[in-house]
PDB file of C-alpha atoms and ligand atoms in Angstrom:
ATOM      1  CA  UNK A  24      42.865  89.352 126.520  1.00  0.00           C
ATOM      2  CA  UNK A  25      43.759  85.718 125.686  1.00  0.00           C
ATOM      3  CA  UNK A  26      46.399  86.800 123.261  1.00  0.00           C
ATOM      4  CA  UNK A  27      47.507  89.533 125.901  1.00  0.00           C
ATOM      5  CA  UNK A  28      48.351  86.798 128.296  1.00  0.00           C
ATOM      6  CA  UNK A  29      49.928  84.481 126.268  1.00  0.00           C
ATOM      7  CA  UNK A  30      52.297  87.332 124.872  1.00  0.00           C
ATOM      8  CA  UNK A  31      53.086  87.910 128.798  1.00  0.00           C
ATOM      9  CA  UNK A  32      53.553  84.719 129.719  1.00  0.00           C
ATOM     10  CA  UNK A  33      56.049  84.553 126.572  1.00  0.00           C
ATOM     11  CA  UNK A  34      57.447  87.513 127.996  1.00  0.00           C
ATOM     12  CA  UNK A  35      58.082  85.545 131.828  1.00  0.00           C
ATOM     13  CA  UNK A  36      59.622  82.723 129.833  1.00  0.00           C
ATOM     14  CA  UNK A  37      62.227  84.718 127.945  1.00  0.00           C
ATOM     15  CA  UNK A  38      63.101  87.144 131.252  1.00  0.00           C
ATOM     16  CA  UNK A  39      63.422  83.839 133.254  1.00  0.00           C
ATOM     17  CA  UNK A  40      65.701  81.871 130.462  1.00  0.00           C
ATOM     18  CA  UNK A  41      68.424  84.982 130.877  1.00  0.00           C
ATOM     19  CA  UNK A  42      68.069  85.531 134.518  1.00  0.00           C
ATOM     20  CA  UNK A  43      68.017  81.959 135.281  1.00  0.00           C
ATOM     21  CA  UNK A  44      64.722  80.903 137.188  1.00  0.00           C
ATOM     22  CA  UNK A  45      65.688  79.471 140.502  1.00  0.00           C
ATOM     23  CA  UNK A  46      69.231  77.804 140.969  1.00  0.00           C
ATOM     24  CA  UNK A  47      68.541  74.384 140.033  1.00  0.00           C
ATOM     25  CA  UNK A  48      70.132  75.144 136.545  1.00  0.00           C
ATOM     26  CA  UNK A  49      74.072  75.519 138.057  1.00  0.00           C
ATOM     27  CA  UNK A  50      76.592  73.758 136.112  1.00  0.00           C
ATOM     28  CA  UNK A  51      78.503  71.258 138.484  1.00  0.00           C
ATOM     29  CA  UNK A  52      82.218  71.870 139.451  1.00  0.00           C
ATOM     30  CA  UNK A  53      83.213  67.967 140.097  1.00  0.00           C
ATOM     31  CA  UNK A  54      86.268  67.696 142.508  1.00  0.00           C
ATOM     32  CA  UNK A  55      87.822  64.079 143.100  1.00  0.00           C
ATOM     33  CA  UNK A  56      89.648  63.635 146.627  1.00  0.00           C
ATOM     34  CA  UNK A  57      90.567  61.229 149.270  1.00  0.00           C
ATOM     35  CA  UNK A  58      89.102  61.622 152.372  1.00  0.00           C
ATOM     36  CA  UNK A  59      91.071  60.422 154.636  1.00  0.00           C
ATOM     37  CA  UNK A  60      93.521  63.532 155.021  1.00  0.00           C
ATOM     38  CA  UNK A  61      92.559  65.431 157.547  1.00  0.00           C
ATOM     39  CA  UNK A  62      92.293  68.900 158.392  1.00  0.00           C
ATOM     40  CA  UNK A  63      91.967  68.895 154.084  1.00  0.00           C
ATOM     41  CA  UNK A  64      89.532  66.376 153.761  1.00  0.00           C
ATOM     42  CA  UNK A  65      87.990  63.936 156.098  1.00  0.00           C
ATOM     43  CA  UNK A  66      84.045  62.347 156.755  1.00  0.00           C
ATOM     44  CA  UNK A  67      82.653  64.267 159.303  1.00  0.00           C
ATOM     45  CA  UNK A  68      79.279  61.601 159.127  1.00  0.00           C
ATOM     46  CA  UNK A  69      78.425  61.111 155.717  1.00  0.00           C
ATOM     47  CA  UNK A  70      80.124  64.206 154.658  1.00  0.00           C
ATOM     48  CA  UNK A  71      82.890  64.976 153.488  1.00  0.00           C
ATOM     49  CA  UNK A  72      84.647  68.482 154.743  1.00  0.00           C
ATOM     50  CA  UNK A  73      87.744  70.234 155.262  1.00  0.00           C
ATOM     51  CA  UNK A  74      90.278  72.719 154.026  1.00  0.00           C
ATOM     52  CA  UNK A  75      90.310  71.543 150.589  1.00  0.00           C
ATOM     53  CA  UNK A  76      86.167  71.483 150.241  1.00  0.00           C
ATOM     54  CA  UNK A  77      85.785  74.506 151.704  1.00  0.00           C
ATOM     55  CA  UNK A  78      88.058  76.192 148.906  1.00  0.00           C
ATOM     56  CA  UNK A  79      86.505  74.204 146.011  1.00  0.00           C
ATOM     57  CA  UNK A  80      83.330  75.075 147.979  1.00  0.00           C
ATOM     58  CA  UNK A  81      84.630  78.904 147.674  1.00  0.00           C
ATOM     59  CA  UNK A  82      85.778  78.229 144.072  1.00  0.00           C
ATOM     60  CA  UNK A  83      82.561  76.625 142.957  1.00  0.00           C
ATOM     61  CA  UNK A  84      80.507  79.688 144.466  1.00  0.00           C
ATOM     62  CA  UNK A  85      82.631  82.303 142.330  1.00  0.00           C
ATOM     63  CA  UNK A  86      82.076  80.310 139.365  1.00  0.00           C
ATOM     64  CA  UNK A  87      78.317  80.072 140.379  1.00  0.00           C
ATOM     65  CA  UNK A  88      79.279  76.213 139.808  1.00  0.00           C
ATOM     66  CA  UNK A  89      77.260  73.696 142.657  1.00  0.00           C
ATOM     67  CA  UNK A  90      80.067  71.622 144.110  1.00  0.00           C
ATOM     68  CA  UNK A  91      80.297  67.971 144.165  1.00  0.00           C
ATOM     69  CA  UNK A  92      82.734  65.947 145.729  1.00  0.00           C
ATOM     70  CA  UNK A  93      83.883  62.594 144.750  1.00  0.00           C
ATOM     71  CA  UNK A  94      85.727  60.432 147.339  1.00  0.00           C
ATOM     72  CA  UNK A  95      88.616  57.472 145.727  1.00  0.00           C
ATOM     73  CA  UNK A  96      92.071  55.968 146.133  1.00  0.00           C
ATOM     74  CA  UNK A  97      94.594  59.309 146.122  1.00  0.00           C
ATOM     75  CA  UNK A  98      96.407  57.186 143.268  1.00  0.00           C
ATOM     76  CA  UNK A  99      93.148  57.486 141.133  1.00  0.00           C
ATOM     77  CA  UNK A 100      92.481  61.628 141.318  1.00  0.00           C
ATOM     78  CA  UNK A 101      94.805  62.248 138.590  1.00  0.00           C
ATOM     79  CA  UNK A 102      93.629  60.079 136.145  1.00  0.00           C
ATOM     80  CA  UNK A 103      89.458  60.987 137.102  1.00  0.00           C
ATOM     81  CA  UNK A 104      90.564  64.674 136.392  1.00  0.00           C
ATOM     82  CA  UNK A 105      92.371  63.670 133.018  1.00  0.00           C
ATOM     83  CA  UNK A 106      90.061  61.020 131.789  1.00  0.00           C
ATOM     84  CA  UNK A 107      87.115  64.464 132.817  1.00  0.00           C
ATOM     85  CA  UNK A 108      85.524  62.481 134.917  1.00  0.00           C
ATOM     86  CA  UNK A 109      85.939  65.002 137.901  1.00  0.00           C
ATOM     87  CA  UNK A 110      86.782  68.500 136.349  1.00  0.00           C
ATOM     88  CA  UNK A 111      89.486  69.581 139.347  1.00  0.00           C
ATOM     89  CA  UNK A 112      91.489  67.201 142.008  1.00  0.00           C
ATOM     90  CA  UNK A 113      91.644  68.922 145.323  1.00  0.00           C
ATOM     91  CA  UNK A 114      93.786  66.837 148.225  1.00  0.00           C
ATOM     92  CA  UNK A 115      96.873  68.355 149.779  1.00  0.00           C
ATOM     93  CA  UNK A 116      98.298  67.384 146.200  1.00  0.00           C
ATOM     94  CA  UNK A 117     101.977  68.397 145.548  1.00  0.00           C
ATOM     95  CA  UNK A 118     102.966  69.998 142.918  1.00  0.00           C
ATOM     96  CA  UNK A 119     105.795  68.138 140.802  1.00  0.00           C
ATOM     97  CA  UNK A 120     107.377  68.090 137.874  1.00  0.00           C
ATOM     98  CA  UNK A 121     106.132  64.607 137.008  1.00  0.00           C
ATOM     99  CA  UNK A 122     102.747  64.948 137.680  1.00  0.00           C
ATOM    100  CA  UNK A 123     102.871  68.546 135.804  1.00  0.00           C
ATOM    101  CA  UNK A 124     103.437  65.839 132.869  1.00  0.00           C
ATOM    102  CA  UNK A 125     100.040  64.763 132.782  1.00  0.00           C
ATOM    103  CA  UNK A 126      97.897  67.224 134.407  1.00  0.00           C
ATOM    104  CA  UNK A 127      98.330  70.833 134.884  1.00  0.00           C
ATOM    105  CA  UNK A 128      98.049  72.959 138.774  1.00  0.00           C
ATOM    106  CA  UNK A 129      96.282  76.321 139.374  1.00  0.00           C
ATOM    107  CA  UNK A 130      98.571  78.203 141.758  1.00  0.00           C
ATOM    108  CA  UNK A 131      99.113  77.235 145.058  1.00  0.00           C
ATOM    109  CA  UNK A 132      96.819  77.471 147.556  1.00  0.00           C
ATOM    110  CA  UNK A 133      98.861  76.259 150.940  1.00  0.00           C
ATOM    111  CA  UNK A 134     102.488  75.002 151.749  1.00  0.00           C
ATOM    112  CA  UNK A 135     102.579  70.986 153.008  1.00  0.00           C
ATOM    113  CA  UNK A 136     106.011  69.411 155.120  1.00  0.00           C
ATOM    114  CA  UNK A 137     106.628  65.832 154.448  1.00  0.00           C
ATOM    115  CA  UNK A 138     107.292  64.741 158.164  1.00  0.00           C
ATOM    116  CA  UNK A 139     108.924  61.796 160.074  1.00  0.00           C
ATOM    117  CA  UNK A 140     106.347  60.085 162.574  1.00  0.00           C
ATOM    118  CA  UNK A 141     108.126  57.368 164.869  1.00  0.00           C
ATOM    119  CA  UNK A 142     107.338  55.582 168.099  1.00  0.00           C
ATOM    120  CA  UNK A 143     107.928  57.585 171.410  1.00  0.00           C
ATOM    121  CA  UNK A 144     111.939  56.449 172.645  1.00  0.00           C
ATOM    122  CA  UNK A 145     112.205  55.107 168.905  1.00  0.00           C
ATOM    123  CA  UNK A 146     116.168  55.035 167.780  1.00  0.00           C
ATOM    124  CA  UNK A 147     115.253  57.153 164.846  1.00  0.00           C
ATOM    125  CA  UNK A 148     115.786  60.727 165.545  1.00  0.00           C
ATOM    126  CA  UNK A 149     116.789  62.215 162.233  1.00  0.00           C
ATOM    127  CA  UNK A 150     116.233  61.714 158.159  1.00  0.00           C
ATOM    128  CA  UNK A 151     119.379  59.693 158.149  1.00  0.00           C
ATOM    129  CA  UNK A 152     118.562  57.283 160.854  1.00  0.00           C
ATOM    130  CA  UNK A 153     116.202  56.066 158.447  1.00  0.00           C
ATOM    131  CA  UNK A 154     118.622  54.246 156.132  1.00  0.00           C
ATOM    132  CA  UNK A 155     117.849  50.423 156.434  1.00  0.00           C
ATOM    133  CA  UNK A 156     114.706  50.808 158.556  1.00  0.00           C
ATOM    134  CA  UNK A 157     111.114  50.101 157.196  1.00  0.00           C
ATOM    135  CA  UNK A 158     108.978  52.862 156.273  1.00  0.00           C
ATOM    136  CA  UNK A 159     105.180  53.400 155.899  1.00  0.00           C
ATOM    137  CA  UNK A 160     104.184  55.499 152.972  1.00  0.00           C
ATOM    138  CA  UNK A 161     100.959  56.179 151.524  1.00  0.00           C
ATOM    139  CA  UNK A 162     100.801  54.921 147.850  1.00  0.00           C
ATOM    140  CA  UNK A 163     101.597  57.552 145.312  1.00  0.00           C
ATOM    141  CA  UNK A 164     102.253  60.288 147.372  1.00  0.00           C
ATOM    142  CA  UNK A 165     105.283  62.693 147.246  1.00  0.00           C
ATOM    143  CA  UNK A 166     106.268  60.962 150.807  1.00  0.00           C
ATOM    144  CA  UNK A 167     106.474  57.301 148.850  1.00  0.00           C
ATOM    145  CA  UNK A 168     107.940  58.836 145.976  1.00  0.00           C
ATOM    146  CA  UNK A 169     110.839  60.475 147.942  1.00  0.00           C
ATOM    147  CA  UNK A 170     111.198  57.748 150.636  1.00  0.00           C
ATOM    148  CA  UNK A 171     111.651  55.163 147.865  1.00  0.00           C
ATOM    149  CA  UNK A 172     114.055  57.402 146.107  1.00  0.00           C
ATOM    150  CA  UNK A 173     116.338  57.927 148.829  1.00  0.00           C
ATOM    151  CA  UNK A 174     116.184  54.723 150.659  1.00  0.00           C
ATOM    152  CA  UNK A 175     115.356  52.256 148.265  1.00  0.00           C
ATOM    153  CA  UNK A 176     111.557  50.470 147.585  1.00  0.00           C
ATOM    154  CA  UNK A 177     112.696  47.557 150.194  1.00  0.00           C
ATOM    155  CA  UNK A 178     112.851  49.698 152.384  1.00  0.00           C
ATOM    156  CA  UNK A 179     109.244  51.313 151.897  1.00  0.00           C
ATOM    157  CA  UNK A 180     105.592  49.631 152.969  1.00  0.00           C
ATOM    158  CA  UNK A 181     102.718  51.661 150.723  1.00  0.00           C
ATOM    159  CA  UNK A 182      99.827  51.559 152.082  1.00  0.00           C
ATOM    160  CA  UNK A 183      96.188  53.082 150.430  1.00  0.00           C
ATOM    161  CA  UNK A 184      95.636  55.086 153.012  1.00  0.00           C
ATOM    162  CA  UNK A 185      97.796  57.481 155.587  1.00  0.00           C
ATOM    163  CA  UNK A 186      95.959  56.075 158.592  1.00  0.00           C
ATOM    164  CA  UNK A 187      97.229  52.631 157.687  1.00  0.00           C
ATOM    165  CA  UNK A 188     100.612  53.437 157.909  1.00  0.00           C
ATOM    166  CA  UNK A 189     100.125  55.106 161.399  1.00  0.00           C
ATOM    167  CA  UNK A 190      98.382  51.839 162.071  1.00  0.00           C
ATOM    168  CA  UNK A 191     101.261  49.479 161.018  1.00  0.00           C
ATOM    169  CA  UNK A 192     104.166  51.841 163.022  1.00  0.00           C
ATOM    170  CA  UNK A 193     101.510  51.386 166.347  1.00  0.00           C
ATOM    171  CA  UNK A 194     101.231  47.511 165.392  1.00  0.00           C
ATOM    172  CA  UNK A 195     105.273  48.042 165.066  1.00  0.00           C
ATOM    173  CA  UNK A 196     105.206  46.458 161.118  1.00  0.00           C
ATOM    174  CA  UNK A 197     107.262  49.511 160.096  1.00  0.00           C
ATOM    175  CA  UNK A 198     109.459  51.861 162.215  1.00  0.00           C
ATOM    176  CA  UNK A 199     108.269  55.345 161.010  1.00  0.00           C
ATOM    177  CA  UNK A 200     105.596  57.051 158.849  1.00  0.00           C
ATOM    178  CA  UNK A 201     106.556  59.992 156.212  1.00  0.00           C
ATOM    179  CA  UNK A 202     103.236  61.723 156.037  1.00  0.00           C
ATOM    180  CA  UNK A 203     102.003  65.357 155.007  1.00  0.00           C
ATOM    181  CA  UNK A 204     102.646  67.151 158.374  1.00  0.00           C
ATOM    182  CA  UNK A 205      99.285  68.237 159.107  1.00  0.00           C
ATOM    183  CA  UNK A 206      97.651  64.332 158.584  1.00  0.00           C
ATOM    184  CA  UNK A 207     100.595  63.595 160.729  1.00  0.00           C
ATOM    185  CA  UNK A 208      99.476  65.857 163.662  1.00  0.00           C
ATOM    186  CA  UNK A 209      96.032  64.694 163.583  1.00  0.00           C
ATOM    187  CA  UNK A 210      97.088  60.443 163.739  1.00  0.00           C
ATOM    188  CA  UNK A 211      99.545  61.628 166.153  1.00  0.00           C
ATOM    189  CA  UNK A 212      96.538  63.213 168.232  1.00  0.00           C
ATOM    190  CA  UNK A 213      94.341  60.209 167.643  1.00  0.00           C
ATOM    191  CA  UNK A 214      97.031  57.432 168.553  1.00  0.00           C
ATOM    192  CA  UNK A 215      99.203  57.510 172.127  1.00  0.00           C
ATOM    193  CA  UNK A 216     103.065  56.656 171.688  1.00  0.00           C
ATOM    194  CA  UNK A 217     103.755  58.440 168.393  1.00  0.00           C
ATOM    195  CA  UNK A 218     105.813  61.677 167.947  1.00  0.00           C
ATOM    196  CA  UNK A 219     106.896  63.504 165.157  1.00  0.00           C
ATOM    197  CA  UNK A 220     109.953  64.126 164.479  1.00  0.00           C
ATOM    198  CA  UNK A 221     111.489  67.609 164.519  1.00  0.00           C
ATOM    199  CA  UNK A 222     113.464  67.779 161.334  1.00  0.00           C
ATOM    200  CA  UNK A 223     111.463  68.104 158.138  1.00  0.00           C
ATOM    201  CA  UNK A 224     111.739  66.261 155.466  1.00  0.00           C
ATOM    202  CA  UNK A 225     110.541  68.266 152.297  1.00  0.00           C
ATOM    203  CA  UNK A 226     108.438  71.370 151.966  1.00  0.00           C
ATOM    204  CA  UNK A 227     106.264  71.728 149.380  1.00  0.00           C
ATOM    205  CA  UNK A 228     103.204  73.282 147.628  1.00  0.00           C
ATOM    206  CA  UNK A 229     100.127  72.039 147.637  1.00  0.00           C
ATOM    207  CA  UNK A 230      97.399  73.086 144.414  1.00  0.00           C
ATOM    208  CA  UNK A 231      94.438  72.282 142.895  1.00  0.00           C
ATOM    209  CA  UNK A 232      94.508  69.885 139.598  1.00  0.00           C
ATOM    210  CA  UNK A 233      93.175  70.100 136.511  1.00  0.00           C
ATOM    211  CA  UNK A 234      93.237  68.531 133.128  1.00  0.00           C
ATOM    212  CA  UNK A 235      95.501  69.817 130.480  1.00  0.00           C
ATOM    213  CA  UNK A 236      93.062  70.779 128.242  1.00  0.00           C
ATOM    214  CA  UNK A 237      90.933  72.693 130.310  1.00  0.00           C
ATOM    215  CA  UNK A 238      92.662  75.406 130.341  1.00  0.00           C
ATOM    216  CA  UNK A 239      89.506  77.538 130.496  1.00  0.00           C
ATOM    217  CA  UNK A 240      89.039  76.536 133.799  1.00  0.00           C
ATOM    218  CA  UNK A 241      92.721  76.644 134.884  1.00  0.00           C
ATOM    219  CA  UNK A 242      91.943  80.681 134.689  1.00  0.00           C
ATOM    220  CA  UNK A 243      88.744  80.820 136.178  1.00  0.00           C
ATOM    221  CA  UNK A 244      90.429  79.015 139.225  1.00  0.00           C
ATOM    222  CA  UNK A 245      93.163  81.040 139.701  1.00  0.00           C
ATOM    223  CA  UNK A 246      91.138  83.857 139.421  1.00  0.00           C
ATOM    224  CA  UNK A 247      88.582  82.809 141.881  1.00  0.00           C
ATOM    225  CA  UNK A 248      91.589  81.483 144.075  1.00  0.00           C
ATOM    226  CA  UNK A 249      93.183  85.371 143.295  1.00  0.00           C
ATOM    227  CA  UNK A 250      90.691  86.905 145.072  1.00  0.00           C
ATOM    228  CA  UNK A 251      90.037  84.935 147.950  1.00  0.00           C
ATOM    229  CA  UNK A 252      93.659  85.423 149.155  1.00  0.00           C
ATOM    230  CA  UNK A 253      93.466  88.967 148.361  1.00  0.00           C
ATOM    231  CA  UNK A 254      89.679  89.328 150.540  1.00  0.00           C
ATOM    232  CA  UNK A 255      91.132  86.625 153.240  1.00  0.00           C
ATOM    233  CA  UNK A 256      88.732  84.577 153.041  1.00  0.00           C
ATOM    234  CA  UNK A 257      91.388  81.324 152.368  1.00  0.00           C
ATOM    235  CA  UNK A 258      93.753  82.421 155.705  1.00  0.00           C
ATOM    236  CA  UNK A 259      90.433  81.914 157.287  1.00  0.00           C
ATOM    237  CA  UNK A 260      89.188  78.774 155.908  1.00  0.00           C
ATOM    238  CA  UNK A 261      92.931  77.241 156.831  1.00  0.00           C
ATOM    239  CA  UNK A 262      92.693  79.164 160.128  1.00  0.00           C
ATOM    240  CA  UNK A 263      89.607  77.551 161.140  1.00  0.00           C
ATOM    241  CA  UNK A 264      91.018  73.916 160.884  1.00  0.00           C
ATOM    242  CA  UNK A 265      94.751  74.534 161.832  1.00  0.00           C
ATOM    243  CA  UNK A 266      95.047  76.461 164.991  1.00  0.00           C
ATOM    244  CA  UNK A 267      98.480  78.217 164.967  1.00  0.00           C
ATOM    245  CA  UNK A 268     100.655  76.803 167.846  1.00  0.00           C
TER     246      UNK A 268
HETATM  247  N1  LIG B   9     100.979  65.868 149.495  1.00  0.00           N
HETATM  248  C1  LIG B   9     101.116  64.487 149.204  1.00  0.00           C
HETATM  249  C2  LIG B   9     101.107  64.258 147.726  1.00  0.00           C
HETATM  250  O1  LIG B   9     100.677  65.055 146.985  1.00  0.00           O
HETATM  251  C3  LIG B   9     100.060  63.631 149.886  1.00  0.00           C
HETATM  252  C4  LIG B   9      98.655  63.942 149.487  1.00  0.00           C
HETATM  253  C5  LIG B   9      97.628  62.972 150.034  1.00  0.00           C
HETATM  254  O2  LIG B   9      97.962  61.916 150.566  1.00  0.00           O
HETATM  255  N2  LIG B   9      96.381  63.295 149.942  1.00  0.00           N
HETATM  256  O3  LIG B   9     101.523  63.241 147.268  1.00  0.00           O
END
């Protein structure tokens, strides 16, 4: 009887090893971000959600990965994801050819406009306009990178985060913000006297990062991200935080 029970107990063991007993044995799926981009990231609380979670959240769950998600400076995503620190960078992150130089992008999951955001009555009223004015960037993004290219780094204020710049055009230390356009709706809502400008700036894709030699997990994500355009269930998750006008 004794020897019975030990050969069943054995037999437990071995069923739960390749079964996997409970969930607490999930590998993690590490995503770094900045969360202070909203609708794709932002603290609601102490947590962080939006767009951008809720795919990696989608992601992880395909993978039957647990998701964890690292806030730090947008400048410091790239390098967490090559240095493996985080395993994928999620946060309304461009695709370009420079950054494709270090790190590599599963397909695109959403398109981003870089936009112009200026005082209500301001003098600026188109791209050009913008030629000898100061400009509030956030650091490292595509909306620095561009704005210093075509006007010239005097002309640009970085700042660590978006909000900042909206702060410094409402404090009137720079004349205009070039922001993501969805970020730029949202400090637009949260701040009286700013409008964006209608002409767009540049259109772009935004996708998921990941280290260069990971390429095993490149695939998985653009699988995972495969099917949940093809079931819908990313036109939902964007749908719920960016009501079509
Ligand atoms: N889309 C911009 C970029 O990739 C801004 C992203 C961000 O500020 N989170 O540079």
């Amino acid at each position: 009887m004794k020897k019975f029970l030990s050969v069943a107990l054995v037999l437990v063991l071995t069923a739960c090893m390749f079964v996997g007993c409970g969930k607490k044995d999930k590998k993690t799926l590490t995503m770094a971000t900045n969360a202070y981009f909203p609708p794709y990231e932002y603290y609601d609380g102490d947590d962080i959600v939006g767009i951008d979670v809720e795919i990696a959240q989608a992601i992880a769950d395909k993978l039957d990965m647990k998701l964890k998600v690292e806030d730090m400076e947008f400048d410091s995503i790239i390098t967490a994801v090559t240095a493996g620190k985080a395993d994928i960078g999620l946060a309304g992150m461009t695709v370009t050819e420079d950054r494709l130089k270090s790190i590599n992008f599963s397909d695109s999951y959403a398109k981003g406009v870089q936009v112009v955001i200026v005082k209500e009555g301001s003098d600026i009223q188109s791209i050009d306009d913008l030629a000898g004015k100061k400009i509030g960037v956030q650091l490292a993004t595509t909306g620095d990178i561009y704005a210093t290219d075509d006007f010239g780094s005097e002309c640009v204020e970085q700042y660590n985060k978006g909000n900042d710049a909206v702060m410094a055009l409402v404090s009137g230390k720079v004349d205009a913000v070039i922001i993501d356009n969805e970020p730029a709706k949202s400090f637009v809502a949260a701040n009286s006297g700013l409008v964006i400008l209608e002409t767009e700036y540049v259109t772009e894709d935004y996708a998921a990062c990941i280290a260069k030699d990971n390429t095993e997990l490149l695939e998985k994500v653009n699988d995972a991200l495969a099917e949940l355009k093809a079931d819908g269930t990313l036109q939902k998750i964007i749908d719920k935080y960016i009501k079509a006008e």
